[in-house]
Coordinates of C-alpha atoms in Angstrom, one line a residue:
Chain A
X1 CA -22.2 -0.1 26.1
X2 CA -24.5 2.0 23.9
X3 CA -21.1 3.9 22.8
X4 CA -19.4 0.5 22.2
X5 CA -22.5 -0.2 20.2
X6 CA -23.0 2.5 17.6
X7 CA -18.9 2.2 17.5
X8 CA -19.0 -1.0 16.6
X9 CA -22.3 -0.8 14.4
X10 CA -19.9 2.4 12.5
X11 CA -17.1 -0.1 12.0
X12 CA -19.2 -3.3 10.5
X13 CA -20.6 -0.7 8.4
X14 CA -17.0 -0.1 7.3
X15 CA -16.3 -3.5 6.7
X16 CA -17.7 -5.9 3.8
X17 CA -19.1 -9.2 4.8
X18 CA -17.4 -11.4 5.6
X19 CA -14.6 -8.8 7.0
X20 CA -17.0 -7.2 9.2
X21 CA -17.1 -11.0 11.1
X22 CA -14.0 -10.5 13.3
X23 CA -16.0 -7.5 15.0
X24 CA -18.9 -10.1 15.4
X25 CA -16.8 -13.1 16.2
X26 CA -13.6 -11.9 17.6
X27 CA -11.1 -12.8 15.0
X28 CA -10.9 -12.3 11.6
X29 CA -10.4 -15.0 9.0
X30 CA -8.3 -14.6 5.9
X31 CA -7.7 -16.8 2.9
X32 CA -4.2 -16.6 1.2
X33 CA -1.9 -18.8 -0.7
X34 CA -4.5 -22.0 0.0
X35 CA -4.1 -21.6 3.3
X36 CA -6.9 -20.0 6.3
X37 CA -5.3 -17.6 8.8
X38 CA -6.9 -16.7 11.6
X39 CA -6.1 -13.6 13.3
X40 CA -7.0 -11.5 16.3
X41 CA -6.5 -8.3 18.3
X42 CA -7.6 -7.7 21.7
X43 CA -6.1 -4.9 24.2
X44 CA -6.3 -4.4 28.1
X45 CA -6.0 -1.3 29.9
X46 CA -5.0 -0.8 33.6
X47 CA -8.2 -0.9 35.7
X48 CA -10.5 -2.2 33.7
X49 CA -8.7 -5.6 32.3
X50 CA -6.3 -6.3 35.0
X51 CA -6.3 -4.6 38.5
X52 CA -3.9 -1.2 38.7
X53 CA -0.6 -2.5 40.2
X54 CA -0.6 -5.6 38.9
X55 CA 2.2 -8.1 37.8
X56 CA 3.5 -6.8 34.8
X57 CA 4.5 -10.5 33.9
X58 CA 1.0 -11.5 34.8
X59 CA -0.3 -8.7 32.4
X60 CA 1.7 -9.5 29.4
X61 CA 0.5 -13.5 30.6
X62 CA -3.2 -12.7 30.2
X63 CA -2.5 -10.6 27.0
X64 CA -1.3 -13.1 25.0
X65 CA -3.7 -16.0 26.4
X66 CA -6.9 -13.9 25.7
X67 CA -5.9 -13.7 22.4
X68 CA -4.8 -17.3 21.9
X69 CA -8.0 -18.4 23.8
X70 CA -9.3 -16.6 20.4
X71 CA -7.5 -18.7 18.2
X72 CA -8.3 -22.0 19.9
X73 CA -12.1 -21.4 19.7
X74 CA -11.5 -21.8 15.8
X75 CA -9.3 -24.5 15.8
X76 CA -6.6 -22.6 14.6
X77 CA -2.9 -23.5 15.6
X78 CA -0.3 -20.0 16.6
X79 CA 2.0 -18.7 14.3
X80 CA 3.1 -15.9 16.3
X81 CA 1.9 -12.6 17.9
X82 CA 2.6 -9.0 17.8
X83 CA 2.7 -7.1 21.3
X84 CA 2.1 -2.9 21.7
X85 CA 3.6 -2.8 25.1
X86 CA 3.1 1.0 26.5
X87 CA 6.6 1.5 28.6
X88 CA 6.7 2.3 31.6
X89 CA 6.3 0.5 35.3
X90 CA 8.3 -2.7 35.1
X91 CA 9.3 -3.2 31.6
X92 CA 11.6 -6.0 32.4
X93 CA 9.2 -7.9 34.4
X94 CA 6.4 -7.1 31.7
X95 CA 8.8 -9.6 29.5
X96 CA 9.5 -12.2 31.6
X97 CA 6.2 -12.7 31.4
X98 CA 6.2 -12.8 27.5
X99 CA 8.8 -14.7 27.9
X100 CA 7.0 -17.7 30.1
X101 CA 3.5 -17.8 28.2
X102 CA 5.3 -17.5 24.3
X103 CA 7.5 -20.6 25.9
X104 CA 4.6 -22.1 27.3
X105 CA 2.5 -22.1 24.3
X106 CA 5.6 -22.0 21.5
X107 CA 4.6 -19.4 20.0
X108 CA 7.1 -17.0 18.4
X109 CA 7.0 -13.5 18.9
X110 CA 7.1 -11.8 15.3
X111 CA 7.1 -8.1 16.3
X112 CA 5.5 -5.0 17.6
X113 CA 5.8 -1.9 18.8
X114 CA 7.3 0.2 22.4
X115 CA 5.5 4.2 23.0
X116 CA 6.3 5.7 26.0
X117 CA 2.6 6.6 27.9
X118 CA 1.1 6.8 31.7
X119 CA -1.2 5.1 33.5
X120 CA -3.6 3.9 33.0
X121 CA -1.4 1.9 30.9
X122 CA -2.9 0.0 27.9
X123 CA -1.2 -3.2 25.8
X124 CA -2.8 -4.6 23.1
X125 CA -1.4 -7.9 20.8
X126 CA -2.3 -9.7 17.7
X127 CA -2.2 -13.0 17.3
X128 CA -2.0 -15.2 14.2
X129 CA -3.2 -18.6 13.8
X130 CA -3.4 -21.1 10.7
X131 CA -6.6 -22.7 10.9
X132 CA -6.5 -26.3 11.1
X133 CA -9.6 -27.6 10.3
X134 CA -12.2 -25.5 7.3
X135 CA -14.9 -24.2 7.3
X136 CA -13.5 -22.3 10.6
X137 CA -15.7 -23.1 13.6
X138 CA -18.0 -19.7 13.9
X139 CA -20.5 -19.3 16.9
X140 CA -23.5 -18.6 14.7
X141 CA -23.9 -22.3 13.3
X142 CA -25.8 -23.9 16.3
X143 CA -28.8 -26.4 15.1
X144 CA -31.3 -27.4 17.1
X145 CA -30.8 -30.4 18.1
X146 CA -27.3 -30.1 18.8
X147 CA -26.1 -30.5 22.6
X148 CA -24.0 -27.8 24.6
X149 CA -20.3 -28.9 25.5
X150 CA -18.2 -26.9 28.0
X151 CA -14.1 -28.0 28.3
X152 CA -13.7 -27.1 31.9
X153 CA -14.7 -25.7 35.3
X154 CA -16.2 -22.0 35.5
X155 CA -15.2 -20.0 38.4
X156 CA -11.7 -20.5 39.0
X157 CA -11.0 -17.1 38.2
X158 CA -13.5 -15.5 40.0
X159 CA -12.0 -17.1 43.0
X160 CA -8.6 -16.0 42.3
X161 CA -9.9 -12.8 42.1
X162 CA -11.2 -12.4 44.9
X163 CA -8.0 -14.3 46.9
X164 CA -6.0 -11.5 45.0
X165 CA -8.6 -8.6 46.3
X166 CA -9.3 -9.8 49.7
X167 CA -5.6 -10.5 50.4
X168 CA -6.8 -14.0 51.9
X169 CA -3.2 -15.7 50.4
X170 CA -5.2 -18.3 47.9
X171 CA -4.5 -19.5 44.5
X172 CA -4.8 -17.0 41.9
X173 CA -3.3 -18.4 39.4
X174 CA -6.3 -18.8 36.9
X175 CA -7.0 -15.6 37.5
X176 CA -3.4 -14.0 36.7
X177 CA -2.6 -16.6 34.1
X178 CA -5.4 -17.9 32.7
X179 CA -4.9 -21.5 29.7
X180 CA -6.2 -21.0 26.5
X181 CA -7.3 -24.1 24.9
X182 CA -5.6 -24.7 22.2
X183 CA -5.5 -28.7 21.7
X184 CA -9.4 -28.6 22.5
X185 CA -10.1 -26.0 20.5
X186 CA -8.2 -28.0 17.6
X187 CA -10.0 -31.3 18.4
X188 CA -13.3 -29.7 18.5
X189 CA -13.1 -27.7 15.9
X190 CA -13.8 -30.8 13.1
X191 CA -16.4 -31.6 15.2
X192 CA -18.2 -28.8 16.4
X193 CA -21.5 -26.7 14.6
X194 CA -20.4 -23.2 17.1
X195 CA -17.5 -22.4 19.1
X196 CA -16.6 -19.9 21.2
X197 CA -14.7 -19.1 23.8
X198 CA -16.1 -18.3 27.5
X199 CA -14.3 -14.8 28.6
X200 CA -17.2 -12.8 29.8
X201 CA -19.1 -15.3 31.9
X202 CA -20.9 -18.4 30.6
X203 CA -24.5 -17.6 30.7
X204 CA -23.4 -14.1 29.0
X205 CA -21.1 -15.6 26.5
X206 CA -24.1 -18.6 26.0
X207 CA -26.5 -16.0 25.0
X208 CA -24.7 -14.4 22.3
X209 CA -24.1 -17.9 20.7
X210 CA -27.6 -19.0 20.8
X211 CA -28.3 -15.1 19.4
X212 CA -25.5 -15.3 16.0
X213 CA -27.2 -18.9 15.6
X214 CA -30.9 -17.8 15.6
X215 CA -31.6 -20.8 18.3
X216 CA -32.2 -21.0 22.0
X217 CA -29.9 -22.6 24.7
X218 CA -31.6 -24.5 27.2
X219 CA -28.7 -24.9 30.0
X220 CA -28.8 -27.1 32.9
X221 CA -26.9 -25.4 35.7
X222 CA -26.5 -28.5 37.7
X223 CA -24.5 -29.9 34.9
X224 CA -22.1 -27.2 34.7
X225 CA -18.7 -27.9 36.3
X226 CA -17.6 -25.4 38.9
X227 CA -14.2 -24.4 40.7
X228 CA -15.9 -22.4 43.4
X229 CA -17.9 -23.4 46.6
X230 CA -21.6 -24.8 45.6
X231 CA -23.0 -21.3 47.3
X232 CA -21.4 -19.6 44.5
X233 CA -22.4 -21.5 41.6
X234 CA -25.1 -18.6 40.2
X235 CA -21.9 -16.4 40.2
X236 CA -19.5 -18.4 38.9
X237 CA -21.6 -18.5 35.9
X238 CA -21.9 -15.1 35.1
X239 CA -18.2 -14.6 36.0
X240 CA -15.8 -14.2 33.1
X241 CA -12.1 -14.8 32.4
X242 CA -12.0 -18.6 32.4
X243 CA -11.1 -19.2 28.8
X244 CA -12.9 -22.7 28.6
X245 CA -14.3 -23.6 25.0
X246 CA -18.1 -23.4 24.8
X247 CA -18.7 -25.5 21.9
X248 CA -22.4 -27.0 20.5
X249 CA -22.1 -30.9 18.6
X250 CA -24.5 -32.5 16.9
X251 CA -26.4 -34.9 19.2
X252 CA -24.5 -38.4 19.6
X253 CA -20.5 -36.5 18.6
X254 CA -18.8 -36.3 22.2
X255 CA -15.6 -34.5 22.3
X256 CA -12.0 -37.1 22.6
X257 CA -11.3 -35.6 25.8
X258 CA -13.4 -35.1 29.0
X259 CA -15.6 -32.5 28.5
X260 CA -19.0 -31.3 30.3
X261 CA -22.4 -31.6 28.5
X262 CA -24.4 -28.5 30.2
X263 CA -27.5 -28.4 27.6
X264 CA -29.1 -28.5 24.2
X265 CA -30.3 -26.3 21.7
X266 CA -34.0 -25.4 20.8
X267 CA -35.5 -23.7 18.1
X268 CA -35.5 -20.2 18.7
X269 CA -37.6 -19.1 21.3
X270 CA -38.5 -16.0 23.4
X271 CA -35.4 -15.9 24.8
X272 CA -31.4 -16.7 23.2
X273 CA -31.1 -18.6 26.9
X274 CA -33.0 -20.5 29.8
X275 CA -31.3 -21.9 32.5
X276 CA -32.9 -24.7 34.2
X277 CA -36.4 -23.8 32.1
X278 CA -36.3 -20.0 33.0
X279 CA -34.8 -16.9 31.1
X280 CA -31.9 -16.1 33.6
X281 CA -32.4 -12.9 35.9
X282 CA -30.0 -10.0 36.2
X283 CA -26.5 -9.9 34.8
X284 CA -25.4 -12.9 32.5
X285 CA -21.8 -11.5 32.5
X286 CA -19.3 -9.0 32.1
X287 CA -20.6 -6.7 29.2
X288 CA -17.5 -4.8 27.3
X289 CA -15.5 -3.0 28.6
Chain B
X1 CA 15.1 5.8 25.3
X2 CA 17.5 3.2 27.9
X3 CA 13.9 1.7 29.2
X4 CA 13.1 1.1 25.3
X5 CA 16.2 -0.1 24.6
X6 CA 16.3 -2.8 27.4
X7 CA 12.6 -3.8 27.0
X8 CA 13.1 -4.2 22.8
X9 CA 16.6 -6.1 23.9
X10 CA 14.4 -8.2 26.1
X11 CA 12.0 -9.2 23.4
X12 CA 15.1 -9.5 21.1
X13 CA 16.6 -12.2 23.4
X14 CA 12.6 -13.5 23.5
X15 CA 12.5 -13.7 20.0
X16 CA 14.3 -16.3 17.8
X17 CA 15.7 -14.8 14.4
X18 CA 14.2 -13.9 12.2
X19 CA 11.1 -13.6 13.6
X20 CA 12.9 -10.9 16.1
X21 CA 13.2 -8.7 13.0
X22 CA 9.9 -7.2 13.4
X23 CA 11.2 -5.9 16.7
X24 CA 14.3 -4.0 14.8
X25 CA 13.3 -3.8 11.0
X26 CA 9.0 -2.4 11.6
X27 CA 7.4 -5.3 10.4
X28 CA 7.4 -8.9 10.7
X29 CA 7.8 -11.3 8.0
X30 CA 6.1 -14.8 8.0
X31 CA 5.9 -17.5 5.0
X32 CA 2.6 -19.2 4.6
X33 CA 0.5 -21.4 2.0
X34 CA 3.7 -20.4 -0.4
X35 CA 2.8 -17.1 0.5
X36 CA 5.1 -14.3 2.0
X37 CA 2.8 -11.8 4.7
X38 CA 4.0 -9.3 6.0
X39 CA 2.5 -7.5 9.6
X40 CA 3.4 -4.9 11.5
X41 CA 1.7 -3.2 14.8
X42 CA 2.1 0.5 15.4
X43 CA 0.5 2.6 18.5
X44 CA -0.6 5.5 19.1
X45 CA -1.0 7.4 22.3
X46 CA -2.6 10.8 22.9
X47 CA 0.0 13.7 23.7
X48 CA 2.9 11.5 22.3
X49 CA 2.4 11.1 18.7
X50 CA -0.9 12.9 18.5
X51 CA -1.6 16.2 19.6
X52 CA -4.1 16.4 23.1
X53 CA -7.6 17.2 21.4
X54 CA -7.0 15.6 17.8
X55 CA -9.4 15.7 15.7
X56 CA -10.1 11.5 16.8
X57 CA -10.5 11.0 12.8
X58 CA -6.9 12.3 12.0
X59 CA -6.2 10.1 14.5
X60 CA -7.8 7.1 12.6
X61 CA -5.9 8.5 9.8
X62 CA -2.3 8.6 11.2
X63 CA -3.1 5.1 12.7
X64 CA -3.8 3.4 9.2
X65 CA -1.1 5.5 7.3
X66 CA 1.9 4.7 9.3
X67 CA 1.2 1.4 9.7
X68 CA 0.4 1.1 5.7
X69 CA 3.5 3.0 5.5
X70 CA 5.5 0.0 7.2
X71 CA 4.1 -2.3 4.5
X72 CA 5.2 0.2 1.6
X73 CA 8.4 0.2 2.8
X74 CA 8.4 -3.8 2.3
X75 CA 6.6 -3.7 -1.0
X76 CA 3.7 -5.4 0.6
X77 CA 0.2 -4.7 -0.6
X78 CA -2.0 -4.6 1.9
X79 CA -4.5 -6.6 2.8
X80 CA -7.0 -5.7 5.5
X81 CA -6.0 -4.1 9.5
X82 CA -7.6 -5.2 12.9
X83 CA -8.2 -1.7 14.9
X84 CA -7.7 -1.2 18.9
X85 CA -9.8 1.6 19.6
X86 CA -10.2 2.8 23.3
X87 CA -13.7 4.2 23.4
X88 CA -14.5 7.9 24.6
X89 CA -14.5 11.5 23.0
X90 CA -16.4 11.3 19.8
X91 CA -15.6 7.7 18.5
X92 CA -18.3 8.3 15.7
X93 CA -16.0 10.4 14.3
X94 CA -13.0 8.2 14.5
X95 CA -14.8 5.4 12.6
X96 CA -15.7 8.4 10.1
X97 CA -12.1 8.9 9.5
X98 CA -11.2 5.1 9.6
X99 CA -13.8 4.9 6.8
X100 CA -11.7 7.3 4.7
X101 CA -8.4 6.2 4.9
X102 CA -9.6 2.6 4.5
X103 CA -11.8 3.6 1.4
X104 CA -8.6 5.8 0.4
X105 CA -6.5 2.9 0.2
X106 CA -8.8 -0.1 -0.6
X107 CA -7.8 -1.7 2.9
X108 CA -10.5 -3.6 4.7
X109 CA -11.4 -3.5 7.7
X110 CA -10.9 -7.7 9.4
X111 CA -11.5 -6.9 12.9
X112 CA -10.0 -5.5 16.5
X113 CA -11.1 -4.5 19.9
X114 CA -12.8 -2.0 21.7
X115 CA -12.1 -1.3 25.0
X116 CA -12.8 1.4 27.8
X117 CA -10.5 3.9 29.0
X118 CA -9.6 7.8 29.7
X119 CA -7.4 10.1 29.0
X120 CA -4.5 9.5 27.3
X121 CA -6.0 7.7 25.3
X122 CA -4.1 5.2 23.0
X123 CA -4.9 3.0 19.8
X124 CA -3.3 0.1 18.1
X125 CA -3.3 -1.1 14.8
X126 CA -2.1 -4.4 13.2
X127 CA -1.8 -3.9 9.1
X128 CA -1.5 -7.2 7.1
X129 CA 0.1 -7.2 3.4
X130 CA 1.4 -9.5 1.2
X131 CA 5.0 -9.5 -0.1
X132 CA 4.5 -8.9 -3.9
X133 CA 8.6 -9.4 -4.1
X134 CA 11.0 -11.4 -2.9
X135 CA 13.1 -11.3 -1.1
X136 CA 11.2 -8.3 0.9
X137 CA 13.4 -5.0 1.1
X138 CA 14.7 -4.9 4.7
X139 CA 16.9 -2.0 6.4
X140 CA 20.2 -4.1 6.2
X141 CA 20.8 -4.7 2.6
X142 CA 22.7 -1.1 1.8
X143 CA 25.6 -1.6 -0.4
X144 CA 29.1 0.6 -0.7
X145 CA 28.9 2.2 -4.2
X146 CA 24.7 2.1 -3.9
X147 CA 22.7 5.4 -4.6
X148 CA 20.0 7.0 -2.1
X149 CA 17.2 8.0 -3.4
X150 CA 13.9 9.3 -1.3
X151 CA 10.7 9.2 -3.3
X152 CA 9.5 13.1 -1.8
X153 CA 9.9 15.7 0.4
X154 CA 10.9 16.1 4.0
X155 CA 9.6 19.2 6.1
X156 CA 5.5 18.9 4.9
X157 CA 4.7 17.7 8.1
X158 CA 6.8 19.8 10.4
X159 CA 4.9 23.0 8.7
X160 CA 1.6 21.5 8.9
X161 CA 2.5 20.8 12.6
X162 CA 2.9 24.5 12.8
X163 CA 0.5 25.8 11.4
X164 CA -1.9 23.8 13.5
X165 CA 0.2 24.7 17.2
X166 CA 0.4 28.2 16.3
X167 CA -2.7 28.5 14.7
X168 CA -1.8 30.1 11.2
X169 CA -4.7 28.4 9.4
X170 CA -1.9 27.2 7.3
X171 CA -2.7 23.7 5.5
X172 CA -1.5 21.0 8.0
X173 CA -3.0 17.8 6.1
X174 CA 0.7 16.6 5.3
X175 CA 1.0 16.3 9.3
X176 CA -2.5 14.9 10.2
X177 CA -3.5 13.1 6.9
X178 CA 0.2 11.2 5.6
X179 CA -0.1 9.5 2.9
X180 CA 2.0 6.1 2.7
X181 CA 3.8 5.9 -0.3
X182 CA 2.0 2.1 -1.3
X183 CA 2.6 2.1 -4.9
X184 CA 6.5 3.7 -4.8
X185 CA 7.1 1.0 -2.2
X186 CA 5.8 -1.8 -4.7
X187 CA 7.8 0.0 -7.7
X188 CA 11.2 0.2 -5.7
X189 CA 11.0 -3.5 -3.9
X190 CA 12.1 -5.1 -6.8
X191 CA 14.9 -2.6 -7.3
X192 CA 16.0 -1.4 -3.7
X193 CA 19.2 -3.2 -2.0
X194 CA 17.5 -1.1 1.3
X195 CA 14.4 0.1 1.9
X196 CA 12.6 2.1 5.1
X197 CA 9.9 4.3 5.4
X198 CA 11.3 7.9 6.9
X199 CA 8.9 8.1 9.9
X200 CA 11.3 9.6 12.9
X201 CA 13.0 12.1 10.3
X202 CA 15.6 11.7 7.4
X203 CA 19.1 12.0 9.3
X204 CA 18.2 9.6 12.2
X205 CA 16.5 6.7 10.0
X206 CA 19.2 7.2 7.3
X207 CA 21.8 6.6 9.9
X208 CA 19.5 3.4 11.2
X209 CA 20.0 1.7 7.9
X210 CA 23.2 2.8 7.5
X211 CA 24.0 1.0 10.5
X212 CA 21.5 -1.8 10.2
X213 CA 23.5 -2.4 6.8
X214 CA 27.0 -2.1 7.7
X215 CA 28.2 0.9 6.2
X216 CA 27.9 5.0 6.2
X217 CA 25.8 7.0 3.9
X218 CA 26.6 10.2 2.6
X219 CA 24.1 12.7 2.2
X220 CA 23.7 15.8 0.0
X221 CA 22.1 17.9 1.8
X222 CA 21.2 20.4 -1.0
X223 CA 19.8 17.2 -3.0
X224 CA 16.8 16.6 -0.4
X225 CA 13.8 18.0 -1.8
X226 CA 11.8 20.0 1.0
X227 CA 8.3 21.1 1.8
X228 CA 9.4 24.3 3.6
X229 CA 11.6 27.5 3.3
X230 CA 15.2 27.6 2.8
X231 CA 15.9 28.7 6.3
X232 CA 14.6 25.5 7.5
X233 CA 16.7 23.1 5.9
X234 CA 18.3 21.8 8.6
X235 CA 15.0 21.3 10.6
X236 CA 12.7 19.3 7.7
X237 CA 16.0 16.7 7.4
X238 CA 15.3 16.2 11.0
X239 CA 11.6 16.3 11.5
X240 CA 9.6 12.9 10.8
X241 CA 5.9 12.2 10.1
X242 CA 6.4 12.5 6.4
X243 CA 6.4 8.8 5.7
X244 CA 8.6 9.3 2.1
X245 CA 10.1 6.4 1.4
X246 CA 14.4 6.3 1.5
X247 CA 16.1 3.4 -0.4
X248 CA 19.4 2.4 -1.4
X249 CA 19.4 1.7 -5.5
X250 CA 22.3 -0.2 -7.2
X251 CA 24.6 2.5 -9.3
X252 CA 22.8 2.9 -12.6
X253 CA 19.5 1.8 -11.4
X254 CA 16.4 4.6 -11.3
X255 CA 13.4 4.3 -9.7
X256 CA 10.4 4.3 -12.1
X257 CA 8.5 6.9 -11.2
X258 CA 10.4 10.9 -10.0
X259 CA 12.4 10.3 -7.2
X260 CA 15.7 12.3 -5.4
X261 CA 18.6 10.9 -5.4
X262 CA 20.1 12.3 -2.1
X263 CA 23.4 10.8 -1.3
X264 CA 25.8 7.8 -2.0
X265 CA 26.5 4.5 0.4
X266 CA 30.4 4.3 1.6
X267 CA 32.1 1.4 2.6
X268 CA 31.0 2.0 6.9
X269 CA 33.4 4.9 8.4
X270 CA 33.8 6.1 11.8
X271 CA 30.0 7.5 11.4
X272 CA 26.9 5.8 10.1
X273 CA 26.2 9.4 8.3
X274 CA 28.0 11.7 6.7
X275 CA 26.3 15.2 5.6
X276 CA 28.0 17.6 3.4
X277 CA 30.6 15.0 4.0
X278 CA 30.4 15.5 8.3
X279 CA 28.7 14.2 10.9
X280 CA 25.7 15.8 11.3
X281 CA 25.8 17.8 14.8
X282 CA 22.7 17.4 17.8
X283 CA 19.8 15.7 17.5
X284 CA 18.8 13.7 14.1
X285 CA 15.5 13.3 14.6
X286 CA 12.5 11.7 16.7
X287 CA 13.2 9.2 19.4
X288 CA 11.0 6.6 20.2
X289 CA 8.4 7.4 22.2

């Protein structure tokens, strides 16, 4: 982390405000021709994104939703993505898999680029987006006051995981090919004060929104949907790569689709988060990586 | 080179025209807000395109230039890049020489990804421009009875790869500092029937857009300007990295600015190339990789 840090400190020193935002806030916002575009770049590397040996269609799957799960926590509608795909392994299967999500989401593919390598393997895409609603939903613009949405369950991907690891022949499908939300992400995106989306684990991802906004999250973990056993609630709110929208409304707005209110934001206080009253112990995710 | 060629036929088949042109033509081309942007994504990966042990700040450098080099050839001026950078080795200096291409070129810096890794290492990088003519120059507009013109010399980089392998202490800043030719590309786009950037050495991308276009170019060999003795001619027409730019001009147009005019377009022969009025023998340059 520390050398992710001072990396990352290097680069926003590089960038003007408001460039320097999309190393902040995941994607980078750019104004041209009247119109916002919204774009992002994330990469995954063999063994430390996605497990060595795994589906190459699953791989190119979880590439290109990480990065539209980026897009849908600004509102901001695909235009299309560029893939680096690093050959080697099953190339074929790697597109079938670029294939199914691009269809799934209609996104066009726009271009790219193919270099021979060896494993670990890396991949890395950029997506563009037109934002659909302005100003672009941020995480930092939380108000007191405000309550604390969630779009879905947490934990579904820890458990296919784990039914991937442990061989026990369960669903790991949220896991392998996880849904960004793009239609929430657009509805909430006229409506919301911060949005983000939840990739490294909820309490984790909580924390740095009550942090950009200068306000505390008080979460109520009872209220927070789960897709895992009740034993395994504490985990399945640290654990990352669901891709729900984390979103804070001012209080009385409720989303137009079910949604999960989990807690409210305070004035800033000692700590960015308290769950249940307390500043959560231990890990609150999956720090980067 | 078949495993590329299956995997970019894949994405080809993936990709609905013309947003598959990225995948053959560099960059991708997409209209917006009355707007035309052009992107393109290039890699790099350690011990393929940059020597094991680069200085990580040439690397930075080589990252940004040949994607900005894509743009030039598309007369697009660019306007910011989102970075992948797999952390490790001394990423301080890698954002050191990040900061002085960008700075070089007035590009900023919108956003990326940092991830973890080891050794190779490989980077991405996504450069965004905007078309300042249209339509933009592709590959495929070469016409019988067209000129050739490059905007520089071939063979810079192969000597400064050299000099650095064998350690001569020669200058090799042509091979780990290029320079993309930004404001020739914008000069020639209004201009060029063809445009490319010469990235994988002169022969073989000549005979891509001689192809790409339909028809064979003949080249004078003697005409090529050259960074590097006489006696290796034949090697600098073949050697990439030096990121000139080659166009096809009508007859009776010249570029603004001192250029080489290196060969004539024929209606297409049996080969996509002619030099000294044959087709070339062995290898024509770098392939992909």
């Amino acid at each position: 982390m520390s050398a992710e840090r001072a990396f990352v400190d290097s680069l926003k020193a590089l960038a003007s405000d408001p460039a320097a935002r999309g190393l902040v806030d995941d994607c980078a916002v750019l104004e041209i021709g009247g119109e916002t575009l919204v774009l992002t770049h994330d990469m995954l590397v063999e063994g430390v994104h996605v497990p060595m040996g795994a589906d190459p269609a699953d791989v190119a799957w979880k590439l290109v939703a990480c990065n539209l799960s980026d897009l849908a926590a600004k509102g901001a509608r695909p235009l299309g993505v560029l893939v680096g795909h690093m050959l080697g392994g099953d190339d074929a299967r790697f597109a079938e898999g670029l294939g199914e999500v691009l269809s799934r989401y209609g996104v066009p593919l726009l271009g790219g680029d193919t270099v021979s390598g060896q494993a670990p393997r890396s991949w890395g895409l950029t997506a563009v987006g037109r934002a659909t609603y302005r100003p672009v939903p941020s995480r930092a613009g939380a108000q007191p006051g405000d309550a604390v949405w969630i779009t879905g369950p947490v934990g579904a991907a820890m458990i296919g995981f784990e039914g991937l690891r442990d061989r026990t022949g369960g669903d790991s499908t949220a896991y392998r090919r996880p849904a960004p939300r793009l239609a929430e992400g657009e509805a909430l995106a006229p409506l919301a004060s911060a949005m983000m989306d939840v990739s490294d684990g909820l309490l984790l991802d909580a924390s740095r929104m009550a942090e950009a906004s200068g306000v505390t999250f008080a979460i109520d973990s009872a209220a927070v949907p789960i897709a895992a056993p009740e034993a395994r609630r504490a985990d399945a709110l640290r654990w990352g790569d669901d891709y729900e929208l984390l979103a804070t409304l001012p209080a009385g707005v409720e989303p137009p689709f079910e949604a999960w209110r989990i807690g409210e934001v305070l004035p800033q206080g000692e700590a960015p988060l308290l769950l249940d009253g307390e500043p959560p112990e231990g890990s609150l995710g999956y720090e980067h990586g």
